[in-house]
Structures are given as C-alpha cells and as structure tokens.
GROMACS .gro file of C-alpha atoms in nm:
model
  257
    1MET     CA    1  10.175  12.012  13.797
    2ASP     CA    2  10.470  11.996  13.558
    3PRO     CA    3  10.417  12.221  13.252
    4LEU     CA    4  10.659  12.005  13.052
    5VAL     CA    5  10.433  11.703  13.107
    6VAL     CA    6  10.134  11.903  12.979
    7VAL     CA    7  10.330  12.014  12.672
    8THR     CA    8  10.436  11.653  12.607
    9PHE     CA    9  10.076  11.535  12.630
   10ALA     CA   10   9.972  11.804  12.379
   11VAL     CA   11  10.256  11.738  12.135
   12VAL     CA   12  10.198  11.361  12.143
   13ALA     CA   13   9.825  11.404  12.077
   14LEU     CA   14   9.892  11.652  11.795
   15LEU     CA   15  10.141  11.421  11.624
   16GLU     CA   16   9.917  11.117  11.663
   17ILE     CA   17   9.657  11.309  11.460
   18ALA     CA   18   9.888  11.491  11.219
   19VAL     CA   19  10.124  11.210  11.116
   20PRO     CA   20   9.853  10.983  10.966
   21LEU     CA   21   9.706  11.279  10.777
   22VAL     CA   22  10.047  11.381  10.645
   23LEU     CA   23  10.111  11.022  10.541
   24GLY     CA   24   9.775  11.006  10.364
   25TYR     CA   25   9.848  11.336  10.188
   26TRP     CA   26  10.189  11.207  10.075
   27ILE     CA   27  10.029  10.893   9.929
   28VAL     CA   28   9.772  11.107   9.747
   29ARG     CA   29  10.044  11.327   9.600
   30ARG     CA   30  10.295  11.051   9.527
   31PHE     CA   31  10.068  10.780   9.386
   32GLY     CA   32   9.747  10.962   9.296
   33VAL     CA   33   9.542  10.747   9.534
   34PRO     CA   34   9.227  10.936   9.641
   35TRP     CA   35   9.151  11.029   9.999
   36ARG     CA   36   8.845  10.807   9.968
   37ILE     CA   37   9.066  10.498  10.015
   38PHE     CA   38   9.212  10.648  10.333
   39GLY     CA   39   8.857  10.714  10.450
   40LEU     CA   40   8.752  10.357  10.374
   41GLY     CA   41   9.039  10.226  10.585
   42ALA     CA   42   8.928  10.447  10.872
   43LEU     CA   43   8.561  10.358  10.827
   44PHE     CA   44   8.611   9.984  10.820
   45PHE     CA   45   8.848   9.992  11.119
   46ILE     CA   46   8.570  10.156  11.319
   47ALA     CA   47   8.313   9.909  11.182
   48VAL     CA   48   8.525   9.615  11.296
   49GLN     CA   49   8.572   9.767  11.641
   50VAL     CA   50   8.197   9.806  11.687
   51ILE     CA   51   8.187   9.427  11.728
   52HIS     CA   52   8.541   9.357  11.844
   53THR     CA   53   8.562   9.604  12.135
   54PRO     CA   54   8.239   9.504  12.315
   55LEU     CA   55   8.337   9.138  12.284
   56VAL     CA   56   8.671   9.213  12.448
   57LEU     CA   57   8.508   9.413  12.728
   58VAL     CA   58   8.257   9.138  12.804
   59THR     CA   59   8.492   8.839  12.793
   60GLN     CA   60   8.838   8.947  12.913
   61ALA     CA   61   8.761   8.977  13.286
   62PRO     CA   62   8.582   8.638  13.318
   63LEU     CA   63   8.860   8.469  13.121
   64TYR     CA   64   9.130   8.622  13.341
   65LEU     CA   65   8.947   8.522  13.660
   66ALA     CA   66   8.893   8.169  13.527
   67PHE     CA   67   9.268   8.116  13.483
   68LEU     CA   68   9.377   8.316  13.788
   69PRO     CA   69   9.396   8.004  14.013
   70MET     CA   70   9.684   7.889  13.789
   71GLY     CA   71   9.876   8.201  13.886
   72THR     CA   72   9.886   8.562  13.773
   73THR     CA   73  10.150   8.505  13.507
   74ALA     CA   74   9.959   8.216  13.352
   75ALA     CA   75   9.634   8.412  13.357
   76VAL     CA   76   9.800   8.710  13.188
   77ALA     CA   77   9.956   8.480  12.926
   78VAL     CA   78   9.622   8.317  12.842
   79LEU     CA   79   9.452   8.657  12.826
   80ALA     CA   80   9.728   8.793  12.602
   81VAL     CA   81   9.695   8.506  12.354
   82TYR     CA   82   9.316   8.538  12.356
   83LEU     CA   83   9.319   8.914  12.297
   84GLY     CA   84   9.586   8.879  12.030
   85LEU     CA   85   9.389   8.618  11.839
   86LEU     CA   86   9.070   8.821  11.863
   87ALA     CA   87   9.244   9.127  11.722
   88GLY     CA   88   9.409   8.927  11.446
   89LEU     CA   89   9.091   8.749  11.343
   90PHE     CA   90   8.863   9.051  11.349
   91GLU     CA   91   9.096   9.297  11.181
   92GLU     CA   92   9.262   9.076  10.921
   93LEU     CA   93   8.942   8.895  10.826
   94GLY     CA   94   8.779   9.237  10.811
   95ARG     CA   95   9.044   9.360  10.568
   96TYR     CA   96   9.007   9.043  10.362
   97LEU     CA   97   8.630   9.078  10.331
   98VAL     CA   98   8.656   9.446  10.240
   99TYR     CA   99   8.909   9.377   9.966
  100ARG     CA  100   8.733   9.069   9.826
  101TYR     CA  101   8.378   9.199   9.827
  102TYR     CA  102   8.353   9.575   9.880
  103PHE     CA  103   8.653   9.680   9.667
  104ARG     CA  104   8.563   9.449   9.382
  105ARG     CA  105   8.196   9.540   9.378
  106ARG     CA  106   8.281   9.911   9.384
  107GLY     CA  107   8.537   9.872   9.109
  108ILE     CA  108   8.827   9.975   9.332
  109ALA     CA  109   9.150   9.832   9.194
  110LEU     CA  110   9.338   9.589   9.418
  111THR     CA  111   9.671   9.767   9.371
  112ARG     CA  112   9.958   9.805   9.613
  113GLU     CA  113   9.903  10.180   9.611
  114ASN     CA  114   9.542  10.140   9.723
  115GLY     CA  115   9.651   9.886   9.985
  116LEU     CA  116   9.908  10.134  10.114
  117GLN     CA  117   9.648  10.410  10.151
  118PHE     CA  118   9.390  10.173  10.298
  119GLY     CA  119   9.639  10.062  10.563
  120ALA     CA  120   9.731  10.424  10.636
  121GLY     CA  121   9.365  10.502  10.697
  122TRP     CA  122   9.311  10.188  10.908
  123GLY     CA  123   9.608  10.253  11.134
  124GLY     CA  124   9.568  10.629  11.110
  125VAL     CA  125   9.220  10.647  11.257
  126GLU     CA  126   9.331  10.420  11.541
  127SER     CA  127   9.610  10.668  11.611
  128MET     CA  128   9.362  10.956  11.609
  129LEU     CA  129   9.131  10.777  11.851
  130VAL     CA  130   9.427  10.713  12.082
  131ALA     CA  131   9.505  11.087  12.056
  132LEU     CA  132   9.162  11.159  12.207
  133ILE     CA  133   9.254  10.935  12.500
  134VAL     CA  134   9.583  11.124  12.537
  135ILE     CA  135   9.394  11.454  12.542
  136SER     CA  136   9.161  11.313  12.807
  137GLY     CA  137   9.466  11.207  13.009
  138MET     CA  138   9.612  11.556  12.976
  139LEU     CA  139   9.293  11.716  13.103
  140SER     CA  140   9.282  11.474  13.397
  141TYR     CA  141   9.646  11.552  13.475
  142ILE     CA  142   9.578  11.927  13.474
  143ALA     CA  143   9.263  11.892  13.682
  144LEU     CA  144   9.400  11.657  13.945
  145THR     CA  145   9.753  11.789  13.989
  146GLY     CA  146   9.691  12.163  13.971
  147ASP     CA  147   9.714  12.343  14.304
  148GLY     CA  148   9.374  12.503  14.264
  149TRP     CA  149   9.201  12.166  14.227
  150SER     CA  150   9.355  11.988  14.524
  151LEU     CA  151   9.073  12.098  14.755
  152PHE     CA  152   8.818  11.916  14.536
  153VAL     CA  153   8.995  11.580  14.540
  154PRO     CA  154   8.814  11.333  14.773
  155ASP     CA  155   9.004  11.230  15.084
  156ASP     CA  156   9.004  10.868  14.974
  157PRO     CA  157   9.324  10.656  14.977
  158ALA     CA  158   9.255  10.508  14.633
  159VAL     CA  159   9.191  10.850  14.479
  160GLN     CA  160   9.493  10.999  14.652
  161ALA     CA  161   9.708  10.718  14.516
  162GLN     CA  162   9.587  10.795  14.163
  163VAL     CA  163   9.666  11.162  14.209
  164GLU     CA  164  10.015  11.080  14.334
  165ALA     CA  165  10.069  10.854  14.035
  166LEU     CA  166   9.971  11.141  13.806
  167ARG     CA  167  10.202  11.382  13.988
  168SER     CA  168  10.493  11.143  13.939
  169LEU     CA  169  10.450  11.142  13.560
  170THR     CA  170  10.741  11.260  13.347
  171PRO     CA  171  10.758  11.325  12.971
  172LEU     CA  172  10.938  10.991  12.933
  173ASP     CA  173  10.623  10.818  13.058
  174ILE     CA  174  10.419  10.972  12.774
  175LEU     CA  175  10.652  10.960  12.474
  176PRO     CA  176  10.652  10.578  12.431
  177GLY     CA  177  10.285  10.599  12.335
  178LEU     CA  178  10.372  10.817  12.036
  179ALA     CA  179  10.644  10.576  11.925
  180GLU     CA  180  10.399  10.287  11.956
  181ARG     CA  181  10.144  10.462  11.733
  182MET     CA  182  10.402  10.520  11.460
  183MET     CA  183  10.512  10.157  11.477
  184THR     CA  184  10.154  10.036  11.476
  185ILE     CA  185  10.070  10.239  11.164
  186THR     CA  186  10.366  10.071  10.993
  187LEU     CA  187  10.232   9.731  11.094
  188HIS     CA  188   9.879   9.810  10.975
  189ILE     CA  189  10.016   9.904  10.634
  190ALA     CA  190  10.219   9.581  10.620
  191TRP     CA  191   9.917   9.372  10.719
  192SER     CA  192   9.699   9.554  10.467
  193LEU     CA  193   9.945   9.472  10.188
  194LEU     CA  194   9.978   9.111  10.303
  195VAL     CA  195   9.601   9.056  10.310
  196LEU     CA  196   9.574   9.232   9.974
  197ALA     CA  197   9.823   8.980   9.834
  198ALA     CA  198   9.611   8.699   9.980
  199VAL     CA  199   9.312   8.825   9.780
  200VAL     CA  200   9.498   8.905   9.458
  201TYR     CA  201   9.684   8.574   9.441
  202GLY     CA  202   9.412   8.363   9.602
  203LYS     CA  203   9.648   8.239   9.872
  204LYS     CA  204   9.461   8.190  10.199
  205LEU     CA  205   9.791   8.104  10.367
  206LEU     CA  206   9.888   8.470  10.344
  207LEU     CA  207   9.568   8.561  10.529
  208VAL     CA  208   9.651   8.306  10.801
  209LEU     CA  209  10.000   8.457  10.824
  210ALA     CA  210   9.853   8.806  10.866
  211VAL     CA  211   9.620   8.685  11.143
  212LEU     CA  212   9.902   8.510  11.329
  213TRP     CA  213  10.141   8.803  11.285
  214HIS     CA  214   9.884   9.047  11.418
  215ALA     CA  215   9.797   8.812  11.703
  216ALA     CA  216  10.165   8.775  11.797
  217VAL     CA  217  10.217   9.152  11.815
  218ASP     CA  218   9.910   9.214  12.030
  219ALA     CA  219   9.971   8.913  12.254
  220ALA     CA  220  10.333   9.014  12.312
  221ALA     CA  221  10.229   9.370  12.392
  222VAL     CA  222   9.960   9.264  12.642
  223TYR     CA  223  10.186   9.013  12.816
  224LEU     CA  224  10.504   9.219  12.828
  225VAL     CA  225  10.343   9.541  12.949
  226GLN     CA  226  10.204   9.348  13.248
  227THR     CA  227  10.519   9.153  13.326
  228GLN     CA  228  10.819   9.353  13.195
  229GLY     CA  229  10.707   9.714  13.171
  230ILE     CA  230  10.651   9.966  12.897
  231PHE     CA  231  11.005   9.998  12.761
  232VAL     CA  232  11.054   9.624  12.704
  233THR     CA  233  10.711   9.617  12.543
  234GLU     CA  234  10.795   9.900  12.305
  235ALA     CA  235  11.125   9.729  12.218
  236ALA     CA  236  10.935   9.414  12.119
  237VAL     CA  237  10.684   9.613  11.912
  238PHE     CA  238  10.979   9.788  11.746
  239VAL     CA  239  11.117   9.453  11.629
  240PHE     CA  240  10.780   9.363  11.478
  241ALA     CA  241  10.757   9.707  11.315
  242VAL     CA  242  11.100   9.666  11.155
  243LEU     CA  243  10.979   9.335  11.009
  244GLY     CA  244  10.668   9.516  10.887
  245LEU     CA  245  10.874   9.789  10.721
  246ALA     CA  246  11.097   9.526  10.559
  247TYR     CA  247  10.789   9.353  10.417
  248ILE     CA  248  10.650   9.683  10.283
  249LEU     CA  249  10.978   9.758  10.106
  250TRP     CA  250  11.000   9.403   9.969
  251GLU     CA  251  10.643   9.421   9.842
  252TRP     CA  252  10.713   9.753   9.674
  253ARG     CA  253  11.026   9.634   9.500
  254ARG     CA  254  10.868   9.312   9.378
  255PRO     CA  255  10.763   9.334   9.011
  256ALA     CA  256  10.390   9.393   8.978
  257SER     CA  257  10.201   9.109   8.813
   0.00000   0.00000   0.00000
C-alpha cells in the first residue's frame, strides 16, 4: 500500500466536497443569492437521477450487446451517443421545467445570479456524490492492498488481478477525477445559464443547444475513455469546459434586459 495514494484519495474527496460549498458561499456573499437556490439545484439533480440512472442501468448493456456484432468500436460509439443524449435530455429538460414551472410558481426570479447558484448546486451535489465513490475506492484500496489483509483475499485469478490493479495505482491515476469534477461544475453552470436564457427569452433553440452540448460532452467522454484513455478524455472535457467558461463570462458581461 502506498500512503501517498491514500492521501491523494483523501484530498481529492475532500476537495470534491469543499469546492462546490466554497463556490456556493462565494455566490451567497457576492450576489446575495440564498443557499436555498443552491439546495434546489442539488435537490432537482437528484430527482432527475432517480429516473435517469435506473434507465441507464437497465438499457446500456442490452444496447451494447445488440451492436457488438458490428465491432467493439461501433458498439462503444453507439452506446456513447445514446448515453450522451439521455443525459442531455434528462438534465437539460429537467432544468427547463424547474425554471419554467417551479421557479415561477414559487416567485423565484429568473436572474443570472440565481441561475449561477442553481448550476453550482446542480453540479456541486454531483461532485459530492462522486466524492463518496472516491472514499469508497480509498477504503477498498486500503483493505485490499494492506499487508494485514492479504490473507483474506480469495485465491481467485479475477480477484487477484483486481488487487494487482489496485496496487499499481499512483496519485496520477486519481487526480484526473478531481480535474474532471471542477470542469463539470463549470459546464453545469454554463448549461444552467443557457437553459435559463431559453426560458427568459422564450427561445426553445437555446434549450436544444443545451441538450446537444451536454450530449456531446458525455458522449465524447464515454467514447474516448474506452478507446483513448483517461488523459485524452480529460483533455477533450477541458476544451468543452473552456467553452463553458467563455459562455459564462459572455453571459455575465451582456447587458441585462
């Protein structure tokens, strides 16, 4: 067991929880937006996933197997597009419905500041949930690679292979996940502002753009991580995140109507 790997796991998990909260706090202090908007973003992300996640779990394997005769690459490509579109449709339509119906009925102003905080909560809670997975991974790493636990590992080739894979981990294998969370939060804020604009200006085309943008990011991530590896994947997500940051800055500098 490498103590540096354990420390990296812990730091990554801590930052994946702390950064969204710090961002939410900054928005509260800077713009006077209440924490309630952050909480609504988190709540409605979870609500969307209650339907979205089971659908993914039930359909992705049969879809992949159905296209597997065309070749592994083709099957992965089809699956990537499918998962990307599902994510885009569920999450962006979810945002749209929350803004159009829940915000308006509750008298919550459709301002850029509220959209910023809502996106921070939406992407922030996803980051926190991923942090729980990171903590679980850290505990598995400690349990399966520590010298005292080696006697309890089954003498099964598949299990032994998993243990060896864990033992080969380095901090560089863990850090990209933190970078991805920060980039994803940026994208969620950008998408939240874009969908907000679709509601405020009554332009459904902006909603379609948000769905396709979200779908493109997720599809690229699914396909590239299977075919090119984690670092190429994170580079692609970085490009999308830069575009997201550029849109956020453009939206903020545009005169409010």
